[in-house]
Structures are given as structure tokens and as C-alpha cells.
Coordinates of C-alpha atoms in Angstrom, one line a residue:
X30 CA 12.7 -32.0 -29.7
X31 CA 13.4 -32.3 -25.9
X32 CA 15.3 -28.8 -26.6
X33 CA 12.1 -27.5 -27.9
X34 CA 9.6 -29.0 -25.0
X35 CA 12.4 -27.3 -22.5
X36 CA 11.6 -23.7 -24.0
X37 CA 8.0 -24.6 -24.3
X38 CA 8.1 -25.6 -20.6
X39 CA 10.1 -22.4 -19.5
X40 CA 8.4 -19.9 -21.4
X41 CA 5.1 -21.5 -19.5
X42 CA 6.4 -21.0 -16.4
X43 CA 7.2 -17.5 -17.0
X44 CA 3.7 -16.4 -18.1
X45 CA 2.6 -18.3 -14.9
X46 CA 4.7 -16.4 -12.7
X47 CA 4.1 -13.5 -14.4
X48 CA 0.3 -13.7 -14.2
X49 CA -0.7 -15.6 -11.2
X50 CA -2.1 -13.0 -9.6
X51 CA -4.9 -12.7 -11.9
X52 CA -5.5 -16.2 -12.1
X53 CA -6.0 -16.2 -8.7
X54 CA -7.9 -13.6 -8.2
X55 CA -10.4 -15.6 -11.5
X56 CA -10.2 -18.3 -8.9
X57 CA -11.2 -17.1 -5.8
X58 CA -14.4 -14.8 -7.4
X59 CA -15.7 -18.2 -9.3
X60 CA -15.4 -20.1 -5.8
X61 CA -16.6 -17.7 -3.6
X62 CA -19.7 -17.0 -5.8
X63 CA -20.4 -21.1 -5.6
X64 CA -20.1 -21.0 -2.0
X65 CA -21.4 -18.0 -0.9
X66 CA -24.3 -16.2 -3.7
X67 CA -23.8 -13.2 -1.6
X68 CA -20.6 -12.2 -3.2
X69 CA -22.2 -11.2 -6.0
X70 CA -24.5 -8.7 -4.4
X71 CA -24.7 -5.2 -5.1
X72 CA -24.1 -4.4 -0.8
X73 CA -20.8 -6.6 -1.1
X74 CA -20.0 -4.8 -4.6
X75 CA -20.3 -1.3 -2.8
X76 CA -18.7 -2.8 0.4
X77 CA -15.4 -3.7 -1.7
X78 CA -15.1 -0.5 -3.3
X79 CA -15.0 1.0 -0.5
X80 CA -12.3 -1.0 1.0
X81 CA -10.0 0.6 -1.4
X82 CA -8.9 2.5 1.2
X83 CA -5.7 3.1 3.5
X84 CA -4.0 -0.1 2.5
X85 CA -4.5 1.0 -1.5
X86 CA -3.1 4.3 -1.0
X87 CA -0.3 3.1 1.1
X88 CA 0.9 0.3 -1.3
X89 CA 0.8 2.6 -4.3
X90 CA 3.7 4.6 -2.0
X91 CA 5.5 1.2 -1.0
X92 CA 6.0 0.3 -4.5
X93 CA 8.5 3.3 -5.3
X94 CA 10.4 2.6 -1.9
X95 CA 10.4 -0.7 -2.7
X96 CA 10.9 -0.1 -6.7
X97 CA 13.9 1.9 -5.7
X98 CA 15.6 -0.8 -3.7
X99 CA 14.7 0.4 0.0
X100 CA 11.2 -0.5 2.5
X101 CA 9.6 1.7 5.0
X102 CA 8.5 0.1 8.5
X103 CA 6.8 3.2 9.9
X104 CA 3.7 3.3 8.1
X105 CA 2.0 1.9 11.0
X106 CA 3.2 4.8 13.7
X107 CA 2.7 7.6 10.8
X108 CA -0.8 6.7 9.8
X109 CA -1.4 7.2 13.9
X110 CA 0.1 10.4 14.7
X111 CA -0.8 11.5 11.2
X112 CA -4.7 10.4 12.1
X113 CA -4.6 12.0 15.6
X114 CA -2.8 15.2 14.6
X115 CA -5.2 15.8 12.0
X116 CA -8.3 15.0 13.6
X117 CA -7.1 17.4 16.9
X118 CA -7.0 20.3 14.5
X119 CA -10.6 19.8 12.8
X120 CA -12.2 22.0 15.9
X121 CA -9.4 24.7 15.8
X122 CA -8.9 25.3 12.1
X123 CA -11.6 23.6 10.2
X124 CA -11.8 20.3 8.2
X125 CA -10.1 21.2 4.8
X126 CA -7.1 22.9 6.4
X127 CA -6.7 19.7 9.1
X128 CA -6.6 17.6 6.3
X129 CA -3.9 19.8 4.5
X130 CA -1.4 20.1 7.8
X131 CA -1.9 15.9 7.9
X132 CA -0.5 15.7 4.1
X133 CA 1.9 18.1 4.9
X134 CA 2.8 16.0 8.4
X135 CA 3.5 13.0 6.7
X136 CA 5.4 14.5 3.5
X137 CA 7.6 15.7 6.3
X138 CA 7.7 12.6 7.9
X139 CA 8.3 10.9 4.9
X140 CA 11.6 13.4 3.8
X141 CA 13.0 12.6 7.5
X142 CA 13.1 8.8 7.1
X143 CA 14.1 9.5 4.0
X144 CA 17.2 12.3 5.2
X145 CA 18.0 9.9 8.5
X146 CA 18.6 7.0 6.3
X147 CA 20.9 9.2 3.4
X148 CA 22.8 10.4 6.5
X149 CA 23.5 7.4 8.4
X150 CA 24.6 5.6 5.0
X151 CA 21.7 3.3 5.2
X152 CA 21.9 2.1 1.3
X153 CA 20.4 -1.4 2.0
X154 CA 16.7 -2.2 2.3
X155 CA 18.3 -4.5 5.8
X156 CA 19.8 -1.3 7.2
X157 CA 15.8 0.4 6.2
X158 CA 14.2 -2.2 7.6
X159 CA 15.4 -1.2 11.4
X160 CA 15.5 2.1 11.2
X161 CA 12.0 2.8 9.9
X162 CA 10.4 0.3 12.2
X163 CA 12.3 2.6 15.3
X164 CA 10.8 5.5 13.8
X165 CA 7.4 3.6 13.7
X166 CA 7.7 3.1 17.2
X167 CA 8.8 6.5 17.8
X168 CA 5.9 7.7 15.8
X169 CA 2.9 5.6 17.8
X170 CA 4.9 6.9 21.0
X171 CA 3.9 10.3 20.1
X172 CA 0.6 9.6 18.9
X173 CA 0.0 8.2 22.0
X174 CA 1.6 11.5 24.2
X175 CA -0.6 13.5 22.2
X176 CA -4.0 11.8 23.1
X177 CA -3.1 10.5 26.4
X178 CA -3.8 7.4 24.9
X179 CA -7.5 7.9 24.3
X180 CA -9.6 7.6 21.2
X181 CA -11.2 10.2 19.6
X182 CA -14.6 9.6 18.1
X183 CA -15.0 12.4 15.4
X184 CA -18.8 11.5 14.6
X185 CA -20.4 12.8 18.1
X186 CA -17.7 14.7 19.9
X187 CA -16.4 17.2 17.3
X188 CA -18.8 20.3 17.0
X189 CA -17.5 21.4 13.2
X190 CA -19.2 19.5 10.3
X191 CA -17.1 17.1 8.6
X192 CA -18.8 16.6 4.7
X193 CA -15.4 15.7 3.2
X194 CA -14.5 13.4 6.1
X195 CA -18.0 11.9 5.4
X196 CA -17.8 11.7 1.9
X197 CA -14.5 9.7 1.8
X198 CA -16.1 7.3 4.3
X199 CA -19.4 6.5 2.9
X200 CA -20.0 8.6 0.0
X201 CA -20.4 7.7 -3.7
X202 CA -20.4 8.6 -7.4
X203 CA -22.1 6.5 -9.7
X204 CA -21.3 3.0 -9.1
X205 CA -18.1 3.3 -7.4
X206 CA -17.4 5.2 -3.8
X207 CA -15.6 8.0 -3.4
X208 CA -12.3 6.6 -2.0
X209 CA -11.9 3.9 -5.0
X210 CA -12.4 7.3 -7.6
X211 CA -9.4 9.1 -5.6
X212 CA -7.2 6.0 -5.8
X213 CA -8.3 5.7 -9.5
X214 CA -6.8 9.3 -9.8
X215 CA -3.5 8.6 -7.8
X216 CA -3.1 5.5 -9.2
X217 CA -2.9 7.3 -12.6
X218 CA -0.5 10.0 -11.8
X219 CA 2.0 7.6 -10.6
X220 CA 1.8 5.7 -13.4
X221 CA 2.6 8.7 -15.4
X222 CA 4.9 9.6 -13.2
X223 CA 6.6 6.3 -13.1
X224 CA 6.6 5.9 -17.0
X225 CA 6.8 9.2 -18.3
X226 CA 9.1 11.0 -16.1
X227 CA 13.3 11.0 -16.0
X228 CA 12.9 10.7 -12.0
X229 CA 10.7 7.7 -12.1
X230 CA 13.2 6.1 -14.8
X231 CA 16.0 6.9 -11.9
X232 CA 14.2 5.4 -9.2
X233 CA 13.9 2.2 -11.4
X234 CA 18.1 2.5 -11.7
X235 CA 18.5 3.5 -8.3
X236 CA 16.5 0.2 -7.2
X237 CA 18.1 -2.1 -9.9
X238 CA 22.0 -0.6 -9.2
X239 CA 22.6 2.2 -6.1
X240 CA 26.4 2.2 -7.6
X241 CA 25.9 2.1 -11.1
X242 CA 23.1 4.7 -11.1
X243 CA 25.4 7.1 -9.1
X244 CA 28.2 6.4 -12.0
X245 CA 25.8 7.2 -14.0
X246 CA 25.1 10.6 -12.7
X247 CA 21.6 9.9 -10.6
X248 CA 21.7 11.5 -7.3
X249 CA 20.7 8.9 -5.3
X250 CA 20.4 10.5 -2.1
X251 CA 18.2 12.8 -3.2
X252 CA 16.2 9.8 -5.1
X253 CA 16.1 8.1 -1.5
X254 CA 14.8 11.0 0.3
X255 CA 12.0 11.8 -2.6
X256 CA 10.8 8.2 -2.8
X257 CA 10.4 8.2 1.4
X258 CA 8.7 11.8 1.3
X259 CA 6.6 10.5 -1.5
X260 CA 5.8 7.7 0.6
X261 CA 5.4 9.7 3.5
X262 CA 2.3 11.7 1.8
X263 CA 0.5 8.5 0.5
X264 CA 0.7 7.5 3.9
X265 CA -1.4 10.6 4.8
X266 CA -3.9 10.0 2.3
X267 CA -4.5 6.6 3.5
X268 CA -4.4 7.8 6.9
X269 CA -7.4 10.1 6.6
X270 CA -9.3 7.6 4.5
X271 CA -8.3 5.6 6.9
X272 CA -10.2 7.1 9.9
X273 CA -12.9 9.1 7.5
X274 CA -14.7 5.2 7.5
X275 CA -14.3 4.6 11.7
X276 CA -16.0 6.8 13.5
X277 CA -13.7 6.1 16.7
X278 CA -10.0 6.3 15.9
X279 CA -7.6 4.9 18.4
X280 CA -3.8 5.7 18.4
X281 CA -3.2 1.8 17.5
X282 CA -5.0 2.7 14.0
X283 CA -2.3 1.8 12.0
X284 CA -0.8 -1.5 13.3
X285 CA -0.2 -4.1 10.7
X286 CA -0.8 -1.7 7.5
X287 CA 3.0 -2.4 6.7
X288 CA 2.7 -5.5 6.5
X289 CA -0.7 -6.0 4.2
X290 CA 1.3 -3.1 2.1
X291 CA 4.4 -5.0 1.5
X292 CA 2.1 -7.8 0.3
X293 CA 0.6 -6.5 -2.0
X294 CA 3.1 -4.6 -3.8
X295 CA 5.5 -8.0 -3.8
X296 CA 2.1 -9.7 -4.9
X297 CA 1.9 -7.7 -7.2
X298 CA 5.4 -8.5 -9.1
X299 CA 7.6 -5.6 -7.7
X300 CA 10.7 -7.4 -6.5
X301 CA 11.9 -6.5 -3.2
X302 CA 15.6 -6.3 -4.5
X303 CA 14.6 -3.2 -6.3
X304 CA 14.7 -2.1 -10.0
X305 CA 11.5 -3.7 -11.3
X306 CA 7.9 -2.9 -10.3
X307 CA 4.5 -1.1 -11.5
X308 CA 1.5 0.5 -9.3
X309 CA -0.7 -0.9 -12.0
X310 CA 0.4 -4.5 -10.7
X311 CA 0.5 -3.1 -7.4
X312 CA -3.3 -2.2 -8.0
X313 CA -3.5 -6.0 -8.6
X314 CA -1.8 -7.2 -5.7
X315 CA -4.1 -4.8 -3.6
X316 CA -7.4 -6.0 -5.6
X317 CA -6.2 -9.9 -4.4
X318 CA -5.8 -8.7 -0.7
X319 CA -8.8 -6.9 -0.2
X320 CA -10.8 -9.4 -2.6
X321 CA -9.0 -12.2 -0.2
X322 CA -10.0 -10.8 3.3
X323 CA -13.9 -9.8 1.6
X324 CA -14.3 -13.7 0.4
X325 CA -13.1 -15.0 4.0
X326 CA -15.3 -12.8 6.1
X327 CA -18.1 -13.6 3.8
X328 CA -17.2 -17.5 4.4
X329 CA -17.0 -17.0 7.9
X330 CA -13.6 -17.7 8.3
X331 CA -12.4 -17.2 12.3
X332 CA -9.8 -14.0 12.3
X333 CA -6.9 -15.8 13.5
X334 CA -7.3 -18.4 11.1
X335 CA -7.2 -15.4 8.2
X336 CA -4.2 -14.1 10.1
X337 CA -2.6 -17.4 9.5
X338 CA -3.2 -17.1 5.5
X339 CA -2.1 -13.5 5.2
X340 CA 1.2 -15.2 6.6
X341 CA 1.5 -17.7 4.3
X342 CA 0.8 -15.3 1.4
X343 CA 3.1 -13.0 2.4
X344 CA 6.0 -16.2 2.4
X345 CA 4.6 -17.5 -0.7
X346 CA 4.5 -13.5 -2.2
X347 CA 8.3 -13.2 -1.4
X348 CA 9.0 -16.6 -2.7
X349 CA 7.9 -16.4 -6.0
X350 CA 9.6 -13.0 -6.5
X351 CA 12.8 -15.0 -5.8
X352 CA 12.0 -17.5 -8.4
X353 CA 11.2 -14.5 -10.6
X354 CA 14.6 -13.0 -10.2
X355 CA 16.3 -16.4 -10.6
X356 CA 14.3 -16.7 -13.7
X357 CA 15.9 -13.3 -15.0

């Protein structure tokens, strides 16, 4: 019998940990409707949709670095120079074809974190950790070189129209903006990619076992330089979202977007050790962060007080993805 309550106990645990996330996002909509009515509106509704911005994009890429045993620092210097390069080509080439050379910016930005780490035998997410935050601050440097350290305010100083840049910042279709529909359609292609495809198996092996997957006949550098570049260009998507909903975009645009990224993939249930994760639970873990900061503006809670909760999410985030790796 004690056996029995034992398993019973255990196996409750595990569906807790497993789940949490949604019960706590359950939790904080009830609450915040009691408290504040204006949660329930339709101006908050649109205002959350279209939150589902940089930080979405950004996380789906996190979870494959992450996923395949590795983390990436520099999202906060790339979404900068990515953002000013971009927007300092809109009056020479045009709007679409800005946008383009900013993709292709950070793909290639991505594929040289990715190639510095493969050829400096950085194979641990530690040995990551440093080197992409150098290259963050490498990044910002250069951001800031380019625009002599001034913002540029693309709504009144730029003299070509901007309809897409508008249209990711404001517009929407149907219910929904226009930003949430295009994380909608990335988050579906990675998940197709991630279940469906032999190289997003072998980033899962490549997270769980760098040795064993090489054994195994995975090329693992190449794995690590793909998952970066990957990264890299979902970085670049964020990064134009990103500044497509401030009018005025400073060079210090990115700061902190690795941070609310890592959160809420690990939220999410992607362990940081590598080999297990999902951007559909990454889509949760994003939903909880940007449903979290939403019900704490709308309460009026003071920004350095919300600064102190993201902390202590972020601790609690990593310690219950130990306790779900001690768990098995």
C-alpha cells in the first residue's frame, strides 16, 4: 500500500512539473481578471498579440541552441547592429531589400558564432556562454561605431515609405496582429522541422550526447554551426519586429532579450543540459512571460520591482529543470 501511495505520489509530481506552466499561466488570467477587469478587454487582447514580438521569435531560435546542448549570449548585440544596419539601408535600397540584407546579417552572424565556437573546441554550453557574450559586446560596439551612437527614428526622418515596417508594428488580420500570424507560421515550420526532419532528430542527439552522436555518425560541428546560424536568423526576425513597433530605435535595443529568451525556453521545459525540448513548450514559456509582464503593468507594479520577479523566475525556471532531470 505505502508502495502504491509512493507511485501515486511520484507520478503526481511528474505531471506537475511537467505542466506547471499552464497552471500558472490558468492562475495568473483568473487573478488578474479579479483584480484588474481591464484584462479582459479587447485593447489589452490586441495589445498582447502584439507583444508576440522579438522575444517570441528569438526564443523559438534559443530552443535549438539550447535543445542541442549549447546557449547563445549575443542576441542582445545582434538584434542592435542587425536593427541599425537594416534601418541605414531603407533610404538607399528600399524597405524589402533592407529587410532581406538584415536576415541575411544575422544568418551570417549566427554561422560565425557558430564556426568560432567549432574551431576553438568550445563543446560545452560554459565555454558558449563567454564567448557569445564577447561577441555580444563586440556586436553593440559596432552598432554603436556605425550610428555614432545616436538613434534613428524611422517614422519622421526616413523619406521612403515603410508599409511592411508598419504593418509588423501595428497592423492586423482578423483578430490577431500581424507579428503573432508570422510567429504562428515560424513556430510551425520548426516544429516540422524539429519532428519531422533527420537534422532536427540530430540536434536532439547532439544536445543529449556530443560524444555518442559523433559515434554515431552526426556531424556535430556542422550541427553546432547550423543551430547558431539558425539562431542567428530568428534573431533578425525579431530584430526587425523588434524596431517595426518603436518608432525611435537606439543602438541599446537589444539589452536584456537574452535573458527573457532563456526564460522562456527553460520555462518552457527545454532543459539546459541539452537533448530534450519543444518550440510548442517554448510558445508556452513565451505566452507566461509576456502574459506575466502584461498582468504587472496592468497592476501597476513599479519596474524594478518586476525586474526583481523576472529574476526569481528565471532561478525558479532553472531549478525545476534540475528537478526534472533528476526525475529522469
Amino acid at each position: 500500500m505505502t508502495k502504491q501511495l509512493t507511485q501515486e505520489r511520484s507520478k503526481f509530481v511528474d505531471f506537475l512539473l511537467e505542466y506547471l506552466v499552464l497552471f500558472v499561466i490558468v492562475g495568473l488570467v483568473i487573478v488578474t481578471a479579479i483584480v484588474e477587469p481591464a484584462f479582459l478587454s479587447q485593447r489589452n487582447f490586441t495589445n498582447l498579440m502584439r507583444q508576440f514580438g522579438a522575444l517570441s521569435f528569438v526564443a523559438l531560435g534559443m530552443t535549438f541552441i539550447i535543445m542541442g546542448g549549447f546557449i547563445d549570449l549575443s542576441v542582445p548585440g545582434m538584434i542592435s547592429i542587425i536593427a541599425m544596419v537594416t534601418l541605414s539601408l531603407v533610404d538607399i535600397i528600399g524597405e524589402i531589400p533592407a529587410m532581406m540584407i538584415g536576415l541575411l546579417l544575422g544568418t551570417m552572424l549566427g554561422t560565425l558564432n557558430g564556426s568560432l565556437l567549432v574551431n576553438v573546441g568550445a563543446n560545452t554550453q560554459a565555454k558558449a556562454l563567454f564567448i557569445t557574450f564577447g561577441m555580444s559586446q563586440i556586436y553593440r560596439a559596432l552598432a554603436l561605431i556605425l550610428t555614432g551612437g545616436f538613434s534613428m527614428n524611422w517614422g519622421t526622418l526616413f523619406a521612403h515609405p515603410m508599409p511592411v515596417t508598419r504593418a509588423l508594428g501595428s497592423g492586423m488580420w482578423g483578430p490577431l496582429s500581424i507579428s503573432f500570424w508570422l510567429f504562428i507560421f515560424f513556430l510551425v515550420v520548426l516544429y516540422i522541422f524539429q519532428s519531422k526532419t533527420f537534422l532536427g532528430r540530430a540536434i536532439t542527439y547532439t544536445g543529449g550526447n556530443l560524444t555518442a552522436a559523433e559515434l554515431g555518425g552526426i556531424p556535430t560541428k556542422r550541427i553546432v554551426i547550423f543551430i547558431y546560424a539558425l539562431g542567428g536568423f530568428m534573431v533578425a526576425v525579431g530584430s526587425i519586429v523588434l524596431f517595426s513597433r518603436v518608432s525611435v530605435t537606439v543602438p541599446a535595443i537589444g539589452d536584456f532579450f537574452e535573458r527573457d529568451a532563456i526564460m522562456a525556453v527553460v520555462i518552457g521545459g527545454t532543459s539546459l543540459l541539452g537533448g530534450k525540448g519543444s518550440v510548442i513548450r517554448t510558445f508556452m514559456g513565451v505566452a507566461l512571460v509576456i502574459l506575466m509582464s502584461n498582468c504587472m503593468n496592468l497592476l501597476g507594479v513599479q519596474t524594478h520591482v518586476q525586474e526583481v520577479v523576472r529574476g526569481i523566475i528565471l532561478v525558479l525556471a532553472i531549478w525545476l529543470d534540475h528537478r526534472r532531470h533528476a526525475r529522469g
